[in-house]
PDB file of C-alpha atoms in Angstrom:
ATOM      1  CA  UNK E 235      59.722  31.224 -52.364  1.00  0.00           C
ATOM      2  CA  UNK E 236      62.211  31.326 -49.714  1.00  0.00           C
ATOM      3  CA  UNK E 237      62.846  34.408 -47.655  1.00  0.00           C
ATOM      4  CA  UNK E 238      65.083  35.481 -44.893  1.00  0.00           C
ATOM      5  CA  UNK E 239      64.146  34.907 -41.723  1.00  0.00           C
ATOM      6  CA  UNK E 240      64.470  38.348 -40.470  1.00  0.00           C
ATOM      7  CA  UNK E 241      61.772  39.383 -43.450  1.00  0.00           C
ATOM      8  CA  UNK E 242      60.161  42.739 -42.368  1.00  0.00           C
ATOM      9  CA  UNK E 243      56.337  42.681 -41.629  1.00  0.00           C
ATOM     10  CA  UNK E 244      54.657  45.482 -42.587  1.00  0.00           C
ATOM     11  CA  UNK E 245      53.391  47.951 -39.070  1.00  0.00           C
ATOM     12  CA  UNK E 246      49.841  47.596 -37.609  1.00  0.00           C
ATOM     13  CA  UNK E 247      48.440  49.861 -39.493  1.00  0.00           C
ATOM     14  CA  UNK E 248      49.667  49.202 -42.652  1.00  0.00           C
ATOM     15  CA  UNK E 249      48.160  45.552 -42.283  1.00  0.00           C
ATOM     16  CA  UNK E 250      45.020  46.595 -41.534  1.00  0.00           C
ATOM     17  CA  UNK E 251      44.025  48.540 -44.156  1.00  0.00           C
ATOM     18  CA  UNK E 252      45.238  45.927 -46.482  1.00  0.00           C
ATOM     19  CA  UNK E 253      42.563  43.658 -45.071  1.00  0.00           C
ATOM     20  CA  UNK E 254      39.894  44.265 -47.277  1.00  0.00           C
ATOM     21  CA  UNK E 255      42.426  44.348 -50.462  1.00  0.00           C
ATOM     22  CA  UNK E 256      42.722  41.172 -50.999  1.00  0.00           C
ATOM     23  CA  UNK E 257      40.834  37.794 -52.022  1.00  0.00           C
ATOM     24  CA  UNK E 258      41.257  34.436 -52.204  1.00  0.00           C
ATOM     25  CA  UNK E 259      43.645  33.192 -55.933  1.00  0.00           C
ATOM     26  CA  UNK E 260      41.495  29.907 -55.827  1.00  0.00           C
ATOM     27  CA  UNK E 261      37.823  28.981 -55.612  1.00  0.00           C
ATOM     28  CA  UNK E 262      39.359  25.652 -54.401  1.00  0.00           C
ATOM     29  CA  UNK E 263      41.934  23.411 -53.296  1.00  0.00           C
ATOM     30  CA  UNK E 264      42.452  20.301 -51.523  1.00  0.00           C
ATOM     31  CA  UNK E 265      44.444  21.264 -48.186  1.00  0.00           C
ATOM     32  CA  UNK E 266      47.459  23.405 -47.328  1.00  0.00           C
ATOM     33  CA  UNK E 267      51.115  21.733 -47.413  1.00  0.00           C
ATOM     34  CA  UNK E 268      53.412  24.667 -46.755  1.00  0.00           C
ATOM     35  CA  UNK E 269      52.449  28.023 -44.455  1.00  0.00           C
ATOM     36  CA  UNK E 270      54.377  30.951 -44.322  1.00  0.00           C
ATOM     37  CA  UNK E 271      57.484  30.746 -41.946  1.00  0.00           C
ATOM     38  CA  UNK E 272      58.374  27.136 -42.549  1.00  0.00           C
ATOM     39  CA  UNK E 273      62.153  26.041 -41.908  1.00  0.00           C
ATOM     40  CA  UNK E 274      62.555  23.231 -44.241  1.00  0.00           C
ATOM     41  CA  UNK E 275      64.159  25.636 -47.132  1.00  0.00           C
ATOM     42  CA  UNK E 276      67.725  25.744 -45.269  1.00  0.00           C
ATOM     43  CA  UNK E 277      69.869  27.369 -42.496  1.00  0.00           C
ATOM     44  CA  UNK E 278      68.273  31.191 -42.009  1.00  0.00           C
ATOM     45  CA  UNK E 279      65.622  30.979 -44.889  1.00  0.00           C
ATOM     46  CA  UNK E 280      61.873  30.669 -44.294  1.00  0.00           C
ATOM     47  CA  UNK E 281      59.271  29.735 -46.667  1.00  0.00           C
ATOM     48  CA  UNK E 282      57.697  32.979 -47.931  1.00  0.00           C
ATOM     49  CA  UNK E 283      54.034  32.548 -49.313  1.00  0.00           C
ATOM     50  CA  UNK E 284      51.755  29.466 -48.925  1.00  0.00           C
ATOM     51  CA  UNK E 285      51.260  26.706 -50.838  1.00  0.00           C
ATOM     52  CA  UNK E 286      47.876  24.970 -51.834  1.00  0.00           C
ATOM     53  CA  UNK E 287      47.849  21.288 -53.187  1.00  0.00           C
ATOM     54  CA  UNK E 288      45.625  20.668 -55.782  1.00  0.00           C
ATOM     55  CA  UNK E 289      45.161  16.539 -55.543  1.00  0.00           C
ATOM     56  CA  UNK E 290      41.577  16.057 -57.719  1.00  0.00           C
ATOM     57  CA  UNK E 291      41.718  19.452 -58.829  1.00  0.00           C
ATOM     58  CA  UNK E 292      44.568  19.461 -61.180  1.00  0.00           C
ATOM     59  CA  UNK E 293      44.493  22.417 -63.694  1.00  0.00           C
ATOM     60  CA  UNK E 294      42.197  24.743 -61.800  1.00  0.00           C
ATOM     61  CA  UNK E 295      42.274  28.287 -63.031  1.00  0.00           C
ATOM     62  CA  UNK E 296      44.319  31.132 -60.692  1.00  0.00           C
ATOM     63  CA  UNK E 297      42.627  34.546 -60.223  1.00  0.00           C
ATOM     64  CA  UNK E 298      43.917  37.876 -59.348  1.00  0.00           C
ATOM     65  CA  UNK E 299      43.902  38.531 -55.388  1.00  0.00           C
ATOM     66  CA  UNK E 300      43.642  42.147 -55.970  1.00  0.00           C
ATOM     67  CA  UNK E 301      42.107  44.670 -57.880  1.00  0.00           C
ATOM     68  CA  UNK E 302      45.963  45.876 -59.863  1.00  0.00           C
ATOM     69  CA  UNK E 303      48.230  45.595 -63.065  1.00  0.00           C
ATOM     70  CA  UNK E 304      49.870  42.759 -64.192  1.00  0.00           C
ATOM     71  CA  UNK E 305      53.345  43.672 -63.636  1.00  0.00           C
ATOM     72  CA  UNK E 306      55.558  40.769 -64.684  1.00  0.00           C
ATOM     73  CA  UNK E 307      54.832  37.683 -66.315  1.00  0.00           C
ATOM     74  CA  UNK E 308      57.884  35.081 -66.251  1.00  0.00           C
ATOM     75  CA  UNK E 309      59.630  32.243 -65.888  1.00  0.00           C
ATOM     76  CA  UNK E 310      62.348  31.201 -63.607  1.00  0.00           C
ATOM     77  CA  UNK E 311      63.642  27.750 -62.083  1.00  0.00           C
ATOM     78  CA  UNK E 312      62.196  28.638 -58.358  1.00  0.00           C
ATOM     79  CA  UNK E 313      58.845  29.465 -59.094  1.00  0.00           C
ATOM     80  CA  UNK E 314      58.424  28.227 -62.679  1.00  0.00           C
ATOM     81  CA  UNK E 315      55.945  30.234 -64.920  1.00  0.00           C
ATOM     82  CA  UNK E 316      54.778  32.727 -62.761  1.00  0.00           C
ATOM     83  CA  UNK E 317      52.769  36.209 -62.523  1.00  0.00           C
ATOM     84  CA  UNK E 318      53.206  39.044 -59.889  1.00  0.00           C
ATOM     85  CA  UNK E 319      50.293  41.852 -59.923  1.00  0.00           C
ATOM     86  CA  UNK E 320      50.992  45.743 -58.467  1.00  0.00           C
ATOM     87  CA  UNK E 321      48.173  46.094 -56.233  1.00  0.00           C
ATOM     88  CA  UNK E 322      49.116  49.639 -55.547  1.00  0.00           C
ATOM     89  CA  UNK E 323      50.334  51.512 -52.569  1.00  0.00           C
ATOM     90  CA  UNK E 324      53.359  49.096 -52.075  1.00  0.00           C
ATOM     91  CA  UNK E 325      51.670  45.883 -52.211  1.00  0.00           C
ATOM     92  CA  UNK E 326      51.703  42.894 -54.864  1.00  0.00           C
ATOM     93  CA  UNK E 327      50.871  39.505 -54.728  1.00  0.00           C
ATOM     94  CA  UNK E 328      52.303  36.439 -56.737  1.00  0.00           C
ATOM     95  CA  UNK E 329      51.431  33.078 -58.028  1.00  0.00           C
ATOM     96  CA  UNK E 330      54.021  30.157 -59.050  1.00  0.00           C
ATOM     97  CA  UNK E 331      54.530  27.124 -60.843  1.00  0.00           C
ATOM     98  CA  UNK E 332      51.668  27.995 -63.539  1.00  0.00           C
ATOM     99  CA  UNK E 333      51.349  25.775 -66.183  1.00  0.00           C
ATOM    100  CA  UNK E 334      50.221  28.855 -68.277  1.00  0.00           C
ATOM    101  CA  UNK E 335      49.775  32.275 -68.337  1.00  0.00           C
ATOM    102  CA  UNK E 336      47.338  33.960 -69.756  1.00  0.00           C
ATOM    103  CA  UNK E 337      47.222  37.621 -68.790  1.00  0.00           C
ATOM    104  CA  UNK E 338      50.418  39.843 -70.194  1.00  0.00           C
ATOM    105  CA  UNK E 339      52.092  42.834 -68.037  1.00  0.00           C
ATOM    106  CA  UNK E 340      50.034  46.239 -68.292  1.00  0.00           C
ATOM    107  CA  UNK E 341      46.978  43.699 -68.197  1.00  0.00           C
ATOM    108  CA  UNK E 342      43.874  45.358 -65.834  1.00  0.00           C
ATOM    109  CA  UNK E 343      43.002  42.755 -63.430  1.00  0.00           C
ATOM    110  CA  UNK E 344      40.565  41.835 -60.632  1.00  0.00           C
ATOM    111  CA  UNK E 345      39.708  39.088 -58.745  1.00  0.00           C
ATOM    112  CA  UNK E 346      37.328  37.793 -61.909  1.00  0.00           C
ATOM    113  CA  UNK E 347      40.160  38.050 -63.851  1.00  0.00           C
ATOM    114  CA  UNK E 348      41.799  34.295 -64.524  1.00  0.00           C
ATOM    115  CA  UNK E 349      45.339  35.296 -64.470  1.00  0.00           C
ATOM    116  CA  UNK E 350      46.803  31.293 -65.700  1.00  0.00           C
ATOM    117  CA  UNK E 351      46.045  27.503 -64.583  1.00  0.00           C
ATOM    118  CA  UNK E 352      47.876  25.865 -61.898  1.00  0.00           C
ATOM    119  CA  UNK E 353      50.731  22.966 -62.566  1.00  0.00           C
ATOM    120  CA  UNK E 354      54.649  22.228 -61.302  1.00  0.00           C
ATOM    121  CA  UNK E 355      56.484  24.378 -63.513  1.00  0.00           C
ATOM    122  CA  UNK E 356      59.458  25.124 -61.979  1.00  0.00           C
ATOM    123  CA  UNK E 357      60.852  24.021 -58.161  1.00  0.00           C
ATOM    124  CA  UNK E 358      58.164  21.978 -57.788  1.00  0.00           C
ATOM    125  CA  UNK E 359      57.240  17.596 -57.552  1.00  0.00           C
ATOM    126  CA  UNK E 360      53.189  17.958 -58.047  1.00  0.00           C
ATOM    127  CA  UNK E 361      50.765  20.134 -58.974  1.00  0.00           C
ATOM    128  CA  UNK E 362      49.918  23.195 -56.167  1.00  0.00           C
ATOM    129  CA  UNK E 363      49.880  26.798 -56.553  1.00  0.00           C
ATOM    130  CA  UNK E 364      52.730  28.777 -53.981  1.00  0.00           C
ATOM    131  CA  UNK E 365      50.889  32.395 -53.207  1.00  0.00           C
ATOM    132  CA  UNK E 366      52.655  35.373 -51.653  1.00  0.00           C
ATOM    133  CA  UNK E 367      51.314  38.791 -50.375  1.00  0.00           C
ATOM    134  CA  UNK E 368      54.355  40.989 -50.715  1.00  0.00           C
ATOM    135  CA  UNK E 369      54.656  44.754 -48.540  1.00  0.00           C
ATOM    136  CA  UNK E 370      57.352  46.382 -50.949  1.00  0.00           C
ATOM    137  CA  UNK E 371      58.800  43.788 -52.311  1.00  0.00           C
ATOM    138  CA  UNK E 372      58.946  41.734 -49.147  1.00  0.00           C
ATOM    139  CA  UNK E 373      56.686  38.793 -48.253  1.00  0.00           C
ATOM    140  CA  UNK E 374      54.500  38.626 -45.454  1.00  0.00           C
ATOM    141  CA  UNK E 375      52.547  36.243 -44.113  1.00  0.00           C
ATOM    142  CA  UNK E 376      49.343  35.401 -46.396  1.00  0.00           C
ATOM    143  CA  UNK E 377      47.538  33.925 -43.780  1.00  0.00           C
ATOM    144  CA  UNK E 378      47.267  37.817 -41.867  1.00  0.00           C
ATOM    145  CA  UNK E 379      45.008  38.631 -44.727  1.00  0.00           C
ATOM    146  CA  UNK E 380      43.129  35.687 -46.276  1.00  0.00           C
ATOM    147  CA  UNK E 381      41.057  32.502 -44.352  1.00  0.00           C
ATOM    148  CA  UNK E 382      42.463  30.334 -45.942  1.00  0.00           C
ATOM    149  CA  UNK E 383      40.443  27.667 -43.631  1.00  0.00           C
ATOM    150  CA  UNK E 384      43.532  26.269 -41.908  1.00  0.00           C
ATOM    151  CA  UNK E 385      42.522  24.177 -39.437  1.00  0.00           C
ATOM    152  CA  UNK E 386      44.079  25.191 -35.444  1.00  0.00           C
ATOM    153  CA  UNK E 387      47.069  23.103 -35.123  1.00  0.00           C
ATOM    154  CA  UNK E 388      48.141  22.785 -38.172  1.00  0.00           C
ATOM    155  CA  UNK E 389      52.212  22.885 -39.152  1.00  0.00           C
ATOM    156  CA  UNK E 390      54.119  25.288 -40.960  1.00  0.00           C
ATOM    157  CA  UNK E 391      54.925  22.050 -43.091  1.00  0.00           C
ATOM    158  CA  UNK E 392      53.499  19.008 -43.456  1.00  0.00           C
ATOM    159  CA  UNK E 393      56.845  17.263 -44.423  1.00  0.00           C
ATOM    160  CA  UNK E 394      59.432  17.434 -47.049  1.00  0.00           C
ATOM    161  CA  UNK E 395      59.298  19.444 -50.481  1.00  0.00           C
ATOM    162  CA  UNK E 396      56.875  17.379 -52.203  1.00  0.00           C
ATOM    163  CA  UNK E 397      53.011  17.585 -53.227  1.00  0.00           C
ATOM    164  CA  UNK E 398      51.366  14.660 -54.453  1.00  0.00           C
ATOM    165  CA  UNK E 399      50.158  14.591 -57.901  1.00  0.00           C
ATOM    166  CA  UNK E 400      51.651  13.946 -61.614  1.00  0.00           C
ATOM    167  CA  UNK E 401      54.602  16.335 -62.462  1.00  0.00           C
ATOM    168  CA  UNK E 402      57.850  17.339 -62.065  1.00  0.00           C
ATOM    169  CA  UNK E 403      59.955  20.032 -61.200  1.00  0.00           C
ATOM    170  CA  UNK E 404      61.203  21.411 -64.470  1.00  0.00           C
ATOM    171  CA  UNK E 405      60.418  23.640 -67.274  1.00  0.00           C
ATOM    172  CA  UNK E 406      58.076  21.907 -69.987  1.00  0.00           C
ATOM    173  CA  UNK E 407      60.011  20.912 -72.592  1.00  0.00           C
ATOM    174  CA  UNK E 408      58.624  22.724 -76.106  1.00  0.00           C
ATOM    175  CA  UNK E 409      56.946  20.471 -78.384  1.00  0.00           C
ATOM    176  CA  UNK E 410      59.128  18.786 -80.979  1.00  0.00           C
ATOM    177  CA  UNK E 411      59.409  19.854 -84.205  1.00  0.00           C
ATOM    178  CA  UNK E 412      57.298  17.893 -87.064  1.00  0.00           C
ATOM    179  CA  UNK E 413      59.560  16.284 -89.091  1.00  0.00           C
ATOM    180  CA  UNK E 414      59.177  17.653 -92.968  1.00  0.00           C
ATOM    181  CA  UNK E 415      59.337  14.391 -95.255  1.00  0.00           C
ATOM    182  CA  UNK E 416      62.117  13.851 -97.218  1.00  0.00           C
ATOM    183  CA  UNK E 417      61.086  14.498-100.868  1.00  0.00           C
ATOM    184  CA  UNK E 418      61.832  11.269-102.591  1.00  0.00           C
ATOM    185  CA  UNK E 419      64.394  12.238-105.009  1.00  0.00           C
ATOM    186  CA  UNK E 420      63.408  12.346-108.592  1.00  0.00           C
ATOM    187  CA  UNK E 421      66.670  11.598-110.756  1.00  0.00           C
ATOM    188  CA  UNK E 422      67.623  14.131-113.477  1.00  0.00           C
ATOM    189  CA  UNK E 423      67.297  12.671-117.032  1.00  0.00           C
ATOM    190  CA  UNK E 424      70.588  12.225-119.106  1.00  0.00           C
ATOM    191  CA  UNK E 425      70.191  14.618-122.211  1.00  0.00           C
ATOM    192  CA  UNK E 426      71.647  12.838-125.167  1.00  0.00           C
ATOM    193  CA  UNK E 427      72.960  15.924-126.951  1.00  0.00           C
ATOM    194  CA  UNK E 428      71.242  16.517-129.843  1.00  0.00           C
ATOM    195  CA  UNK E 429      73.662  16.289-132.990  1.00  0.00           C
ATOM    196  CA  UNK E 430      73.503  19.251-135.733  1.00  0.00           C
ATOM    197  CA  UNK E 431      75.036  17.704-138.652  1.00  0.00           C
ATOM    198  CA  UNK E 432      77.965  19.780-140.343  1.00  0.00           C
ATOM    199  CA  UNK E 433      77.210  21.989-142.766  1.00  0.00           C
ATOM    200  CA  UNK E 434      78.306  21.831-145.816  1.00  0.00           C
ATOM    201  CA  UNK E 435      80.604  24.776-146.993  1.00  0.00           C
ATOM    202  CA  UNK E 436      79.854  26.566-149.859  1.00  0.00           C
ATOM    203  CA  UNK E 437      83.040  26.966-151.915  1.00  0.00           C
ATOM    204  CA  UNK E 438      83.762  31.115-152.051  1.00  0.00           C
ATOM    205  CA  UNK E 439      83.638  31.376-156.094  1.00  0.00           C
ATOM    206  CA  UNK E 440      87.288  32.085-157.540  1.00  0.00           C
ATOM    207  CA  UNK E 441      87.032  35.745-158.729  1.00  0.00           C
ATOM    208  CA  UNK E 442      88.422  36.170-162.201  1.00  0.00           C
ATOM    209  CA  UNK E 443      89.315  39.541-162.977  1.00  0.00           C
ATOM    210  CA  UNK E 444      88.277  40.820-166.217  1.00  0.00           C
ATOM    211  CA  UNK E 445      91.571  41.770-168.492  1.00  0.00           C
ATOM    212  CA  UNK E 446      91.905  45.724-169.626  1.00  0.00           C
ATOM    213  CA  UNK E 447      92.519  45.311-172.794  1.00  0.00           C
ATOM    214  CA  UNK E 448      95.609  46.749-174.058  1.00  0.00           C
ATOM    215  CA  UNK E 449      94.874  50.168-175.798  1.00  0.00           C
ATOM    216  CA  UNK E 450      96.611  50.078-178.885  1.00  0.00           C
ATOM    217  CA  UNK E 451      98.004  52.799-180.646  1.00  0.00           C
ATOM    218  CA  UNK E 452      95.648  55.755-182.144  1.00  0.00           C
ATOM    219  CA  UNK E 453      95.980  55.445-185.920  1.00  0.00           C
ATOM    220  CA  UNK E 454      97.947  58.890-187.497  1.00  0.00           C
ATOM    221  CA  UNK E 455      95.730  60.623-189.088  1.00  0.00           C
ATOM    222  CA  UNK E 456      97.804  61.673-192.869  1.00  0.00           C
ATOM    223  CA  UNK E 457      98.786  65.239-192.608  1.00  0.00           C
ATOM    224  CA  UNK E 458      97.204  66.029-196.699  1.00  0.00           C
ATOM    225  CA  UNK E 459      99.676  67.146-199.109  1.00  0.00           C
ATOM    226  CA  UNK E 460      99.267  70.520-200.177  1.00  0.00           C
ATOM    227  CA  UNK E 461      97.080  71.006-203.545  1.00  0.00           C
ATOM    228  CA  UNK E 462      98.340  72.919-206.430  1.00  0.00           C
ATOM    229  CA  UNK E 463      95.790  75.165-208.025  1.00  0.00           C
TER     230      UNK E 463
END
């Protein structure tokens, strides 16, 4: 958003042949609050794209300026959700404070191509979309390439860092988490023990062992007496 004041431009004839690369990001806005080159963002640092207020137009979709490749598709506290397309042969161009994105890097774009819809994500107190046109990596001044119907007289700012409009100048919060009901607690039953009566013991039968007799004594058989004849 902010750039050094000593911010290279690109030479002559690098900017004119980059004349018919690019196209307008919106089919409409309501007027221009900050040009390329304004002071107001501190001691040495200029404002580095433009920025188009959207009052009446709020959440107005944001097109590719150039036929490229989505190169990076982010979020940081300066320019809020943002998008930055490789037009080729050193140039990209990049749109801030989106309130979405819908286009992901390696995305094939054009200027049909809706790249997100504008809002105040980020540095940012209402709703406008801040544009650059960057020569390797460095911005230059939008306004050498696009009409963006300024009319002659017009200041680099029209005041202090705000844009009228709902919003603020912070990331949007996520949506809170639905609550899960609390089951309404169902109370275990006692168990009254069932109880198993105790058995009744069979007494073990006394074994009795069955006497051996005594063997008494064989009888003698008489040894016969020897017969006269």
């Amino acid at each position: 958003m902010a750039v050094p004041a000593s911010g290279a431009l690109p030479g002559s004839e690098v900017a004119q042949a980059a004349v018919s690369r690019f196209q307008l990001p919106l089919r409409a806005w309501s007027r221009v609050t900050d040009r390329y080159g304004a002071t107001n963002r501190g001691p040495g640092r200029i404002h580095g794209g433009i920025d188009l207020a959207l009052e009446g137009l709020s959440r107005s979709p944001v097109y590719s300026a150039c036929t490229g490749t989505v190169a990076v598709t982010d979020y940081s506290s300066a320019y809020g959700y943002h998008v930055i397309v490789d037009c080729g042969d050193g140039w990209s161009t990049l749109y801030a404070h989106l309130s979405q994105v819908l286009v992901r890097p390696g995305d094939a774009v054009n200027n049909d191509v809706v790249l997100g819809i504008t809002g105040s994500s980020g540095f940012s107190t209402g709703e406008h979309l801040h544009f650059e046109i960057r020569w390797q990596d460095t911005p230059v001044n939008p306004e050498d390439y696009l009409d963006f119907k300024i009319p002659p007289g017009t200041p680099l700012s029209d005041g202090p860092l705000w844009f009228p409009g709902a919003g603020g100048g912070t990331k949007p919060a996520p949506a809170a988490p639905t609550a899960t009901p609390t089951p309404t607690e169902t109370p275990t039953p006692t168990n009254t023990p069932t109880v198993t009566p105790t058995p009744t013991i069979t007494p073990t039968p006394t074994w009795t062992p069955t006497p051996t007799p005594t063997p008494r004594p064989p009888t003698r058989t008489p040894t016969p007496l020897p017969r006269a004849y």
